Coordinates of N, CA and C in Angstrom, one line a residue:
M1 N 6.4 -37.5 12.1 CA 5.4 -36.5 12.3 C 5.9 -35.1 11.6
A2 N 5.1 -34.4 11.0 CA 5.4 -33.2 10.2 C 5.6 -32.1 11.3
D3 N 6.5 -31.2 10.9 CA 7.0 -30.0 11.6 C 5.8 -29.1 11.7
Q4 N 5.3 -28.5 12.8 CA 4.3 -27.4 12.9 C 4.7 -26.3 11.7
V5 N 3.6 -25.7 11.5 CA 3.7 -24.5 10.5 C 2.7 -23.2 11.3
K6 N 3.2 -23.0 12.5 CA 2.6 -21.9 13.3 C 2.9 -20.6 12.7
Y7 N 4.0 -20.3 12.1 CA 4.3 -18.9 11.5 C 4.1 -18.8 10.0
T8 N 4.8 -19.9 9.4 CA 4.8 -19.5 8.1 C 3.7 -19.9 7.3
Q9 N 2.5 -20.4 7.9 CA 1.2 -20.4 7.3 C 0.3 -19.7 8.2
K10 N 0.7 -18.5 8.6 CA -0.2 -17.9 9.4 C -1.4 -17.1 8.7
L11 N -1.0 -17.0 7.3 CA -2.0 -16.1 6.5 C -2.9 -17.4 5.9
K12 N -2.7 -18.6 6.1 CA -3.3 -19.7 5.3 C -4.7 -19.5 5.5
G13 N -5.5 -19.4 4.3 CA -7.0 -19.5 4.4 C -7.6 -18.0 4.6
E14 N -6.6 -17.0 4.8 CA -7.3 -15.6 4.8 C -7.2 -15.0 3.5
K15 N -7.8 -13.9 3.2 CA -8.1 -13.3 2.0 C -7.8 -11.7 2.1
V16 N -6.7 -11.4 1.1 CA -6.1 -10.0 1.2 C -6.3 -9.5 0.0
L17 N -6.8 -8.1 0.1 CA -7.0 -7.2 -1.1 C -5.9 -6.2 -1.1
I18 N -5.2 -6.1 -2.1 CA -4.1 -5.3 -2.4 C -4.3 -4.4 -3.7
I19 N -4.4 -3.2 -3.1 CA -4.6 -2.0 -4.2 C -3.4 -1.2 -4.6
G20 N -3.0 -1.6 -5.9 CA -2.1 -0.6 -6.6 C -0.5 -0.8 -6.0
G21 N 0.3 -0.1 -6.9 CA 1.8 0.0 -6.5 C 2.7 -1.1 -6.8
S22 N 3.9 -0.6 -7.0 CA 5.1 -1.9 -7.1 C 5.1 -2.7 -5.7
A23 N 5.0 -2.0 -4.6 CA 5.0 -2.8 -3.4 C 3.9 -3.8 -3.4
G24 N 2.6 -3.4 -3.8 CA 1.8 -4.2 -4.0 C 1.8 -5.6 -4.7
E25 N 2.3 -5.5 -6.0 CA 2.8 -6.5 -6.6 C 3.5 -7.6 -5.9
C26 N 4.5 -7.0 -5.3 CA 5.4 -7.9 -4.3 C 4.7 -8.6 -3.3
L27 N 3.9 -7.6 -2.7 CA 3.4 -8.3 -1.3 C 2.2 -9.3 -1.8
A28 N 1.8 -9.2 -3.0 CA 1.0 -10.2 -3.4 C 1.6 -11.4 -3.5
E29 N 2.9 -11.6 -4.1 CA 3.8 -12.8 -4.0 C 3.9 -13.1 -2.5
A30 N 4.2 -12.4 -1.6 CA 4.6 -12.8 -0.5 C 3.4 -13.5 0.4
A31 N 2.2 -12.9 0.1 CA 1.1 -13.1 0.6 C 0.6 -14.7 0.2
L32 N 0.9 -14.9 -1.1 CA 0.4 -16.2 -1.7 C 1.4 -17.3 -0.9
E33 N 2.6 -17.0 -0.8 CA 3.7 -17.7 -0.2 C 3.3 -18.0 1.2
F34 N 2.7 -17.1 2.0 CA 2.3 -17.4 3.2 C 0.7 -18.1 3.4
G35 N 0.4 -18.5 2.3 CA -1.1 -19.1 2.1 C -2.2 -18.6 2.1
A36 N -2.3 -17.2 1.6 CA -3.2 -16.3 1.5 C -4.0 -16.7 0.3
T37 N -5.3 -16.0 -0.1 CA -6.0 -15.9 -1.1 C -5.8 -14.3 -1.4
V38 N -5.3 -14.1 -2.6 CA -5.0 -12.8 -3.2 C -6.0 -11.9 -4.2
V39 N -6.4 -10.9 -3.9 CA -7.1 -10.1 -5.0 C -6.3 -8.9 -5.2
I40 N -6.1 -8.5 -6.3 CA -5.2 -7.6 -6.6 C -5.9 -6.5 -7.3
S41 N -5.7 -5.2 -7.3 CA -6.2 -4.1 -8.0 C -5.6 -3.0 -8.5
S42 N -5.9 -2.4 -9.5 CA -5.2 -1.3 -10.3 C -6.0 -0.7 -11.0
S43 N -5.6 0.5 -11.6 CA -6.6 1.3 -12.2 C -7.0 0.8 -13.6
R44 N -6.2 -0.1 -14.2 CA -6.4 -0.4 -15.5 C -6.7 -1.9 -15.7
T45 N -7.9 -2.0 -16.5 CA -8.1 -3.7 -16.6 C -7.0 -4.6 -17.1
E46 N -6.4 -4.0 -18.1 CA -5.3 -4.8 -18.9 C -4.2 -5.0 -17.9
K47 N -4.0 -4.0 -16.9 CA -2.7 -4.4 -16.2 C -3.1 -5.3 -15.1
V48 N -4.2 -5.2 -14.6 CA -4.9 -6.2 -13.6 C -4.8 -7.5 -14.2
K49 N -5.3 -7.9 -15.3 CA -5.2 -9.2 -16.1 C -3.7 -9.5 -16.2
E50 N -2.9 -8.6 -16.7 CA -1.4 -9.0 -16.9 C -0.9 -9.5 -15.4
K51 N -1.1 -8.8 -14.6 CA -0.5 -9.3 -13.0 C -1.0 -10.6 -12.6
V52 N -2.4 -10.8 -12.7 CA -3.0 -12.2 -12.4 C -2.4 -13.2 -13.2
A53 N -2.2 -13.0 -14.5 CA -1.6 -14.0 -15.2 C -0.1 -14.3 -14.8
E54 N 0.7 -13.2 -14.5 CA 2.0 -13.3 -13.9 C 2.0 -14.2 -12.6
L55 N 1.1 -13.8 -11.8 CA 1.0 -14.4 -10.5 C 0.9 -15.9 -10.7
Q56 N -0.2 -16.1 -11.6 CA -0.6 -17.6 -11.8 C 0.7 -18.3 -12.6
R57 N 1.5 -17.7 -13.3 CA 2.6 -18.3 -13.8 C 3.7 -18.7 -12.7
L58 N 3.8 -17.8 -11.8 CA 4.9 -18.0 -10.9 C 4.5 -19.0 -9.8
Y59 N 3.1 -18.8 -9.5 CA 2.3 -19.7 -8.6 C 1.3 -20.8 -8.9
P60 N 1.8 -21.7 -10.0 CA 0.8 -22.5 -10.5 C -0.2 -23.2 -9.6
S61 N 0.2 -23.7 -8.3 CA -0.5 -24.4 -7.5 C -1.4 -23.4 -6.8
A62 N -1.3 -22.2 -6.8 CA -2.0 -21.3 -6.3 C -3.1 -20.5 -7.1
R63 N -3.1 -21.1 -8.3 CA -4.2 -20.4 -9.2 C -5.2 -20.1 -8.8
D64 N -5.9 -20.9 -8.0 CA -7.5 -20.6 -7.6 C -7.4 -19.5 -6.5
R65 N -6.2 -19.3 -6.2 CA -6.1 -18.2 -5.0 C -5.9 -16.9 -5.5
I66 N -5.6 -16.5 -6.9 CA -5.5 -15.2 -7.5 C -6.4 -14.7 -8.5
S67 N -6.9 -13.5 -8.0 CA -7.8 -12.8 -8.9 C -7.4 -11.5 -8.7
G68 N -8.3 -10.7 -9.8 CA -8.2 -9.1 -9.6 C -9.3 -8.4 -10.2
H69 N -9.4 -7.2 -9.9 CA -10.4 -6.3 -10.5 C -10.0 -4.7 -10.7
A70 N -10.2 -4.1 -11.6 CA -9.9 -2.7 -11.7 C -10.4 -1.8 -11.0
C71 N -9.8 -0.8 -10.6 CA -10.7 0.3 -9.7 C -9.9 1.8 -10.1
N72 N -10.5 2.8 -10.4 CA -9.8 3.9 -10.8 C -9.9 4.8 -9.6
L73 N -8.8 5.0 -8.8 CA -9.1 5.8 -7.8 C -8.8 7.3 -8.0
A74 N -8.5 7.7 -9.3 CA -8.1 8.9 -9.6 C -9.2 9.6 -10.2
D75 N -10.4 9.0 -10.4 CA -11.8 9.4 -10.7 C -12.4 10.1 -9.6
E76 N -12.5 11.3 -9.4 CA -13.0 12.0 -8.4 C -14.4 11.9 -8.3
A77 N -15.0 12.1 -9.5 CA -16.4 12.3 -9.5 C -17.3 10.9 -9.2
N78 N -16.3 9.7 -9.5 CA -17.0 8.3 -9.2 C -16.0 7.5 -8.2
L79 N -15.4 8.4 -7.2 CA -14.6 7.6 -6.3 C -15.2 6.7 -5.7
E80 N -16.2 7.1 -4.6 CA -17.0 6.2 -3.8 C -17.4 5.1 -4.7
S81 N -18.2 5.3 -5.8 CA -18.9 4.3 -6.3 C -17.9 3.2 -7.0
N82 N -16.7 3.7 -7.4 CA -15.7 2.9 -8.0 C -15.2 1.9 -6.7
I83 N -14.9 2.3 -5.4 CA -14.6 1.8 -4.2 C -15.7 0.7 -3.8
R84 N -16.9 1.1 -3.9 CA -18.0 0.2 -3.3 C -17.8 -0.9 -4.5
E85 N -17.7 -0.6 -5.8 CA -17.9 -1.7 -6.7 C -16.8 -2.8 -6.6
L86 N -15.5 -2.1 -6.2 CA -14.4 -3.1 -6.1 C -14.6 -3.9 -4.9
L87 N -15.1 -3.4 -3.8 CA -15.1 -4.1 -2.4 C -16.3 -5.3 -2.7
E88 N -17.4 -4.9 -3.5 CA -18.4 -5.7 -3.8 C -18.2 -6.9 -4.6
K89 N -17.1 -6.5 -5.6 CA -16.6 -7.8 -6.5 C -15.9 -8.6 -5.8
T90 N -15.0 -8.2 -4.8 CA -14.2 -8.8 -4.0 C -14.8 -9.6 -2.8
G91 N -15.7 -9.2 -2.2 CA -16.3 -10.0 -1.1 C -15.7 -9.8 0.1
T92 N -16.0 -10.5 1.0 CA -15.4 -10.5 2.3 C -14.1 -10.8 2.4
V93 N -13.2 -10.0 3.3 CA -11.9 -10.0 3.5 C -11.3 -10.0 4.6
D94 N -10.0 -10.5 4.8 CA -9.4 -10.2 6.2 C -8.5 -9.2 6.2
H95 N -7.9 -8.8 5.2 CA -7.0 -7.5 5.3 C -7.1 -6.9 3.9
I96 N -7.0 -5.6 3.9 CA -6.9 -4.6 2.9 C -5.6 -3.8 3.0
V97 N -4.8 -3.8 1.9 CA -3.7 -2.9 2.0 C -3.6 -2.0 0.6
H98 N -3.4 -0.7 1.0 CA -3.3 0.3 -0.1 C -2.1 0.9 -0.4
T99 N -1.6 0.5 -1.3 CA -0.2 1.0 -1.7 C -0.2 1.8 -3.1
A100 N -1.5 2.2 -3.3 CA -1.6 3.0 -4.7 C -1.2 4.3 -4.7
G101 N -0.5 4.7 -5.6 CA -0.1 6.2 -5.7 C 0.0 6.8 -7.2
D102 N 0.3 7.7 -7.6 CA 0.2 8.3 -8.8 C 1.6 9.2 -9.0
S103 N 1.9 9.8 -10.2 CA 2.9 10.6 -10.3 C 3.1 11.6 -9.2
L104 N 4.4 11.9 -8.6 CA 4.3 12.8 -7.5 C 4.2 14.0 -7.8
S105 N 3.5 14.6 -7.1 CA 3.1 16.2 -7.4 C 3.8 17.2 -6.6
V106 N 5.0 17.6 -7.3 CA 6.0 18.5 -6.7 C 6.0 19.9 -7.4
K107 N 5.9 20.9 -6.7 CA 5.9 22.4 -7.1 C 6.3 23.2 -6.0
P108 N 6.9 24.2 -6.2 CA 7.3 25.3 -5.2 C 6.0 26.0 -4.9
M109 N 5.9 26.4 -3.8 CA 4.6 26.9 -3.2 C 4.0 28.2 -4.1
A110 N 4.8 28.8 -4.6 CA 4.5 30.1 -5.5 C 3.7 29.7 -6.6
E111 N 3.8 28.1 -7.1 CA 3.1 27.8 -8.1 C 1.9 27.1 -8.1
I112 N 1.6 26.5 -6.8 CA 0.4 25.8 -6.7 C -0.6 26.5 -6.9
D113 N -2.0 25.8 -7.1 CA -3.2 26.3 -7.1 C -4.1 25.2 -6.6
M114 N -5.5 25.4 -6.4 CA -6.3 24.4 -5.8 C -6.5 23.4 -6.7
D115 N -6.3 23.4 -8.0 CA -6.5 22.2 -8.8 C -5.2 21.2 -8.4
F116 N -4.1 21.8 -8.6 CA -3.0 21.1 -8.2 C -3.1 20.4 -6.8
V117 N -3.5 21.0 -5.9 CA -3.7 20.7 -4.6 C -4.5 19.5 -4.4
K118 N -5.9 19.6 -5.1 CA -6.6 18.4 -5.0 C -6.1 17.2 -5.7
K119 N -5.6 17.4 -6.9 CA -5.1 16.3 -7.6 C -4.2 15.6 -7.0
A120 N -3.3 16.5 -6.2 CA -2.1 15.9 -5.4 C -2.6 14.7 -4.2
G121 N -3.7 15.0 -3.8 CA -4.2 14.3 -2.8 C -5.2 13.0 -3.3
Q122 N -5.5 13.2 -4.4 CA -6.7 12.4 -4.9 C -6.5 10.9 -4.5
V123 N -5.5 10.5 -4.8 CA -5.1 8.9 -4.7 C -4.5 8.6 -3.4
R124 N -3.5 9.4 -3.0 CA -2.8 9.2 -1.8 C -3.4 9.6 -0.5
F125 N -4.5 10.3 -0.5 CA -5.2 10.8 0.8 C -6.5 10.6 0.5
F126 N -7.3 11.0 -0.4 CA -8.8 11.0 -0.2 C -9.2 9.7 -0.6
S127 N -8.6 9.0 -1.3 CA -9.0 7.5 -2.0 C -9.0 6.7 -0.6
I128 N -8.1 6.8 0.3 CA -7.9 5.9 1.5 C -9.0 6.5 2.5
L129 N -9.4 7.6 2.5 CA -10.5 7.9 3.5 C -11.6 7.4 3.1
M130 N -12.0 7.3 1.8 CA -13.2 6.7 1.3 C -13.3 5.2 1.3
L131 N -12.1 4.6 1.1 CA -11.9 3.2 1.3 C -12.1 2.8 2.9
A132 N -11.7 3.5 3.6 CA -12.0 3.4 5.1 C -13.2 3.5 5.5
K133 N -14.1 4.5 4.8 CA -15.6 4.6 5.0 C -16.4 3.4 4.8
H134 N -16.0 2.6 3.7 CA -16.7 1.6 3.0 C -16.2 0.0 3.4
A135 N -14.9 0.2 3.8 CA -14.4 -1.4 4.0 C -14.8 -1.9 5.2
P136 N -15.1 -1.4 6.3 CA -15.6 -2.3 7.3 C -16.7 -3.2 7.3
K137 N -17.5 -2.9 6.3 CA -18.6 -3.7 5.8 C -18.3 -5.1 5.4
Y138 N -17.1 -5.1 4.7 CA -16.4 -6.0 3.9 C -15.2 -6.9 4.8
L139 N -14.8 -6.3 5.9 CA -13.9 -7.0 6.7 C -14.5 -7.8 7.6
N140 N -14.0 -9.1 7.7 CA -14.1 -10.0 9.0 C -14.0 -9.2 10.2
P141 N -15.0 -9.3 11.1 CA -15.0 -8.5 12.4 C -13.8 -9.0 13.3
G142 N -13.0 -8.1 14.1 CA -12.2 -8.7 15.3 C -10.9 -8.2 14.6
P143 N -10.0 -8.3 15.7 CA -8.6 -7.6 15.5 C -7.7 -8.4 14.7
K144 N -8.1 -9.7 14.2 CA -7.1 -10.4 13.2 C -7.3 -9.6 11.9
S145 N -8.2 -8.8 11.5 CA -8.5 -8.2 10.3 C -8.0 -6.9 10.3
S146 N -7.3 -6.3 9.3 CA -6.6 -5.0 9.0 C -6.7 -4.3 7.9
I147 N -6.6 -3.2 8.1 CA -6.3 -2.1 7.0 C -4.9 -1.6 7.1
T148 N -4.1 -1.5 6.0 CA -2.7 -1.0 5.9 C -2.6 0.1 4.8
L149 N -2.0 1.1 5.2 CA -1.9 2.2 4.2 C -0.4 2.6 3.9
T150 N -0.2 3.6 3.2 CA 1.2 4.0 2.9 C 1.2 5.5 2.8
S151 N 2.5 6.1 3.5 CA 2.8 7.4 3.5 C 4.2 7.5 2.7
G152 N 5.0 8.2 3.4 CA 6.6 8.3 3.0 C 7.2 9.1 3.9
L153 N 8.5 9.1 3.3 CA 9.6 9.7 4.5 C 9.3 11.4 4.3
V154 N 8.9 11.8 3.5 CA 8.5 13.3 3.3 C 7.5 13.7 4.3
A155 N 6.8 12.9 4.8 CA 5.9 13.2 6.2 C 6.5 13.6 7.4
S156 N 7.7 13.0 7.5 CA 8.8 13.6 8.9 C 9.8 14.2 8.3
R157 N 10.3 14.2 7.1 CA 11.7 14.8 6.5 C 11.1 15.9 5.3
P158 N 10.8 16.9 5.6 CA 10.4 17.9 4.6 C 11.3 18.0 3.5
V159 N 10.9 18.5 2.2 CA 11.9 18.7 1.2 C 11.3 19.9 0.6
P160 N 12.2 20.9 0.1 CA 11.5 22.2 -0.5 C 10.9 21.5 -1.9
G161 N 9.6 22.1 -2.1 CA 9.0 21.9 -3.1 C 8.0 20.6 -2.9
W162 N 8.1 20.0 -1.9 CA 7.2 18.7 -1.6 C 6.1 19.0 -0.7
T163 N 6.0 20.3 -0.5 CA 5.0 20.5 0.9 C 3.8 19.8 0.7
V164 N 3.2 20.0 -0.4 CA 1.8 19.8 -0.6 C 1.8 18.1 -0.4
I165 N 2.6 17.3 -1.0 CA 2.6 15.8 -1.0 C 3.2 15.5 0.4
G166 N 3.9 16.2 1.0 CA 4.4 15.9 2.4 C 3.3 16.2 3.5
A167 N 2.4 17.1 3.2 CA 1.3 17.4 3.9 C 0.4 16.1 3.9
Y168 N 0.2 15.6 2.7 CA -0.8 14.7 2.5 C -0.3 13.4 3.4
A169 N 1.1 13.1 3.1 CA 1.8 11.8 3.8 C 1.5 12.0 5.1
A170 N 1.8 13.3 5.7 CA 1.6 13.3 7.2 C 0.1 13.2 7.7
G171 N -0.7 13.8 6.8 CA -2.1 13.6 7.0 C -2.4 12.3 7.1
A172 N -2.0 11.3 6.1 CA -2.4 9.9 6.2 C -1.8 9.3 7.6
E173 N -0.8 9.7 8.2 CA -0.4 9.0 9.2 C -1.2 9.5 10.4
G174 N -1.6 10.6 10.4 CA -2.7 11.1 11.4 C -3.9 10.4 11.3
M175 N -4.2 10.2 10.0 CA -5.6 9.5 9.7 C -5.6 7.9 10.3
T176 N -4.3 7.5 10.1 CA -4.1 6.1 10.6 C -4.6 6.0 12.0
R177 N -4.1 6.9 13.0 CA -4.3 6.8 14.4 C -5.7 7.1 14.5
G178 N -6.4 7.9 13.8 CA -7.8 8.1 14.0 C -8.8 7.0 13.5
L179 N -8.3 6.4 12.5 CA -9.0 5.3 11.9 C -8.8 4.0 12.9
A180 N -7.7 3.9 13.5 CA -7.5 2.6 14.6 C -8.3 2.8 15.7
L181 N -8.7 3.9 16.1 CA -9.7 4.1 17.1 C -11.2 4.0 16.6
E182 N -11.4 4.7 15.5 CA -12.8 4.8 15.0 C -13.2 3.3 14.3
L183 N -12.3 2.6 13.8 CA -12.8 1.3 13.3 C -12.4 0.3 14.2
K184 N -11.8 0.4 15.3 CA -11.7 -0.8 16.2 C -12.9 -2.0 16.2
P185 N -12.4 -3.0 16.5 CA -11.3 -3.6 16.8 C -10.5 -3.9 15.6
I186 N -11.1 -3.6 14.3 CA -10.4 -3.7 13.0 C -8.9 -2.9 13.4
R187 N -7.9 -3.6 13.0 CA -6.4 -2.8 13.0 C -6.3 -2.0 12.0
V188 N -5.7 -0.8 12.1 CA -5.3 -0.1 11.0 C -3.7 0.6 11.3
N189 N -2.9 0.3 10.4 CA -1.6 0.8 10.3 C -1.1 1.4 9.0
I190 N 0.2 1.9 9.1 CA 0.6 2.6 8.1 C 2.1 2.6 7.8
V191 N 2.6 2.2 6.6 CA 4.0 1.9 6.2 C 4.6 3.2 5.5
A192 N 5.7 3.6 6.0 CA 6.3 4.8 5.6 C 7.7 4.6 4.9
P193 N 7.6 4.0 3.6 CA 8.9 4.0 3.1 C 9.8 5.1 2.8
G194 N 11.2 4.9 2.7 CA 12.0 6.1 2.2 C 12.3 5.8 0.8
P195 N 13.5 6.1 0.3 CA 13.8 6.0 -1.1 C 13.9 4.6 -1.5
I196 N 12.9 4.1 -2.4 CA 13.0 2.6 -2.8 C 13.2 2.6 -4.5
N197 N 14.0 1.5 -4.8 CA 14.4 1.1 -6.1 C 13.3 0.7 -7.0
T198 N 12.3 1.9 -7.3 CA 11.1 1.2 -8.2 C 11.3 2.1 -9.4
A199 N 10.2 2.1 -10.2 CA 10.1 2.8 -11.5 C 10.3 4.5 -11.5
I200 N 10.1 5.0 -10.3 CA 10.1 6.3 -10.1 C 11.6 6.8 -10.0
F201 N 12.6 5.7 -9.8 CA 14.0 5.9 -9.9 C 14.7 5.9 -11.2
D202 N 13.8 5.3 -12.3 CA 14.3 5.2 -13.6 C 15.0 6.4 -14.2
S203 N 14.4 7.4 -13.9 CA 15.0 8.6 -14.7 C 16.1 9.3 -13.8
V204 N 16.5 8.8 -12.6 CA 17.4 9.4 -11.8 C 18.9 8.8 -12.1
S205 N 19.6 9.8 -12.2 CA 21.0 9.5 -12.7 C 21.9 8.7 -11.7
D206 N 22.9 7.9 -12.2 CA 23.6 7.1 -11.3 C 24.3 8.0 -10.3
E207 N 24.6 9.3 -10.6 CA 25.4 10.1 -9.6 C 24.4 10.3 -8.5
D208 N 23.1 10.8 -8.8 CA 21.9 11.1 -7.9 C 21.8 9.9 -7.0
R209 N 21.6 8.7 -7.7 CA 21.4 7.2 -6.9 C 22.5 7.3 -5.8
K210 N 23.7 7.7 -6.2 CA 24.8 7.4 -5.3 C 24.6 8.4 -4.1
A211 N 24.3 9.6 -4.4 CA 24.0 10.6 -3.4 C 23.1 10.1 -2.6
Y212 N 22.0 9.7 -3.2 CA 20.9 9.0 -2.1 C 21.5 8.1 -1.2
A213 N 22.1 7.1 -1.7 CA 22.6 6.1 -1.1 C 23.4 6.5 -0.1
D214 N 24.5 7.3 -0.3 CA 25.4 7.8 0.7 C 24.9 8.6 1.8
R215 N 23.8 9.0 1.9 CA 22.9 9.7 2.7 C 22.5 8.8 3.8
M216 N 22.4 7.6 3.4 CA 21.5 6.6 4.2 C 22.4 5.7 4.9
P217 N 22.1 5.5 6.3 CA 22.9 4.7 7.2 C 23.3 3.3 6.5
T218 N 22.4 2.7 5.9 CA 22.4 1.4 5.2 C 23.4 1.4 4.2
G219 N 23.5 2.7 3.5 CA 24.5 2.8 2.2 C 23.8 2.6 1.0
Q220 N 22.6 2.3 1.1 CA 22.0 1.9 -0.3 C 20.5 2.0 -0.2
I221 N 19.9 2.2 -1.3 CA 18.5 2.5 -1.7 C 17.8 1.2 -1.5
G222 N 16.6 1.2 -0.8 CA 15.7 -0.1 -0.5 C 15.3 -0.6 -1.7
E223 N 15.0 -2.0 -1.4 CA 14.3 -2.7 -2.7 C 12.9 -2.9 -2.2
V224 N 12.1 -3.2 -3.1 CA 10.4 -3.5 -2.9 C 10.7 -4.8 -2.0
A225 N 11.0 -5.7 -2.1 CA 11.1 -6.8 -1.4 C 11.4 -6.5 0.1
D226 N 12.1 -5.5 0.3 CA 12.4 -5.2 1.9 C 11.2 -4.6 2.5
I227 N 10.5 -3.7 1.7 CA 9.5 -3.0 2.5 C 8.3 -3.9 2.7
V228 N 8.1 -5.0 1.6 CA 7.3 -6.2 1.7 C 7.1 -6.4 3.4
E229 N 8.0 -6.8 3.9 CA 8.2 -7.4 5.1 C 7.5 -6.2 6.2
S230 N 7.5 -5.1 6.1 CA 6.8 -4.1 6.8 C 5.4 -4.2 6.7
Y231 N 4.9 -4.4 5.5 CA 3.4 -4.6 5.3 C 3.1 -6.0 5.7
L232 N 3.7 -7.0 5.6 CA 3.6 -8.2 6.2 C 3.3 -8.1 7.7
S233 N 4.2 -7.3 8.5 CA 3.9 -7.2 9.8 C 2.9 -6.6 10.2
C234 N 2.1 -5.4 9.6 CA 1.1 -5.0 9.6 C -0.1 -6.0 9.6
I235 N -0.2 -6.8 8.6 CA -1.0 -7.9 8.4 C -0.9 -8.9 9.7
K236 N 0.1 -9.5 9.9 CA 0.4 -10.6 10.7 C 0.2 -10.4 12.1
D237 N 0.7 -9.2 12.4 CA 0.9 -8.9 13.8 C -0.5 -8.4 14.5
H238 N -1.4 -9.4 15.1 CA -2.8 -8.9 15.6 C -2.4 -8.0 16.7
N239 N -1.5 -7.7 17.4 CA -1.1 -6.7 18.4 C -0.8 -5.3 17.8
L240 N -0.8 -5.1 16.6 CA -0.4 -3.8 16.1 C -1.5 -3.2 15.4
S241 N -1.7 -1.9 16.0 CA -2.8 -1.0 15.5 C -2.3 0.5 15.6
G242 N -2.7 1.3 14.9 CA -2.3 2.7 15.1 C -0.9 3.1 15.1
T243 N -0.2 2.2 14.3 CA 1.4 2.4 14.1 C 2.0 2.8 12.9
I244 N 2.9 3.5 13.0 CA 3.6 3.9 11.7 C 4.9 3.1 11.7
I245 N 5.3 2.4 10.5 CA 6.4 1.4 10.5 C 7.2 2.2 9.2
H246 N 8.5 2.5 9.7 CA 9.4 3.2 8.9 C 10.3 2.2 8.2
S247 N 10.3 1.9 6.8 CA 11.2 1.3 6.2 C 12.1 2.1 5.5
D248 N 13.1 2.9 5.7 CA 13.6 3.9 5.0 C 15.2 3.8 5.1
G249 N 15.8 2.9 5.4 CA 17.3 2.5 5.4 C 17.9 3.4 6.7
G250 N 17.0 4.0 7.6 CA 17.6 4.9 8.5 C 17.6 6.3 8.1
A251 N 17.1 6.7 6.9 CA 17.2 7.9 6.3 C 16.4 9.0 7.3
N252 N 15.5 8.5 8.0 CA 14.6 9.2 9.1 C 15.5 10.0 10.1
I253 N 16.8 9.2 10.4 CA 17.5 9.9 11.3 C 18.9 10.3 10.8
A254 N 19.3 10.4 9.5 CA 20.4 10.8 9.0 C 20.3 12.0 8.7

């Protein structure tokens, strides 16, 4: 008699749309391992094709469960039509995860202008509003379905020069709570990572990396594979909605 697979196959037969980001790439791997069908999206067609091919190489038995479509969230004029096109190509899904970001918009307040402010929020704030507007039409009804968003530590731990991006991160967390009510019974949650060892840290010196790590209770900068567990919780926990999950090595209390 075979063992039950009550937990490890919880996503089997479900479909997950994952939009952007290093965390999104690792989440796609995890979702496949849990039995889901995965659709990935990024701003460039070439990158989507490369990632689909890489996932198919890593998971040859899941080849038919992997696909992808490009969607440019930085295109303000065509944002809604780009999102609708992505959702239409993807079809009905059970979960949507938005991990997309762009280069961090950091300036002291004395140097900001409206163009800077709008650009800073285009992908990290406005695109998730428009995604939430159109997503319910494509999500299976009921509390098993979910939308998971992304903010960051700066939402609760301000940093000089980061006021604009911090305001958008905090706004995304407030938006999550509102959407959890407005889109119910579809669940809406958000993950707030701290410092994570991604490409954004490539230009950080070893000395500064050590300083980051020393300030954190865990004594280390997080890895993408760690925060993937937070996204998986948002997807798999059918009792979770309107919640912020912090994966920050304890930096929020340090």
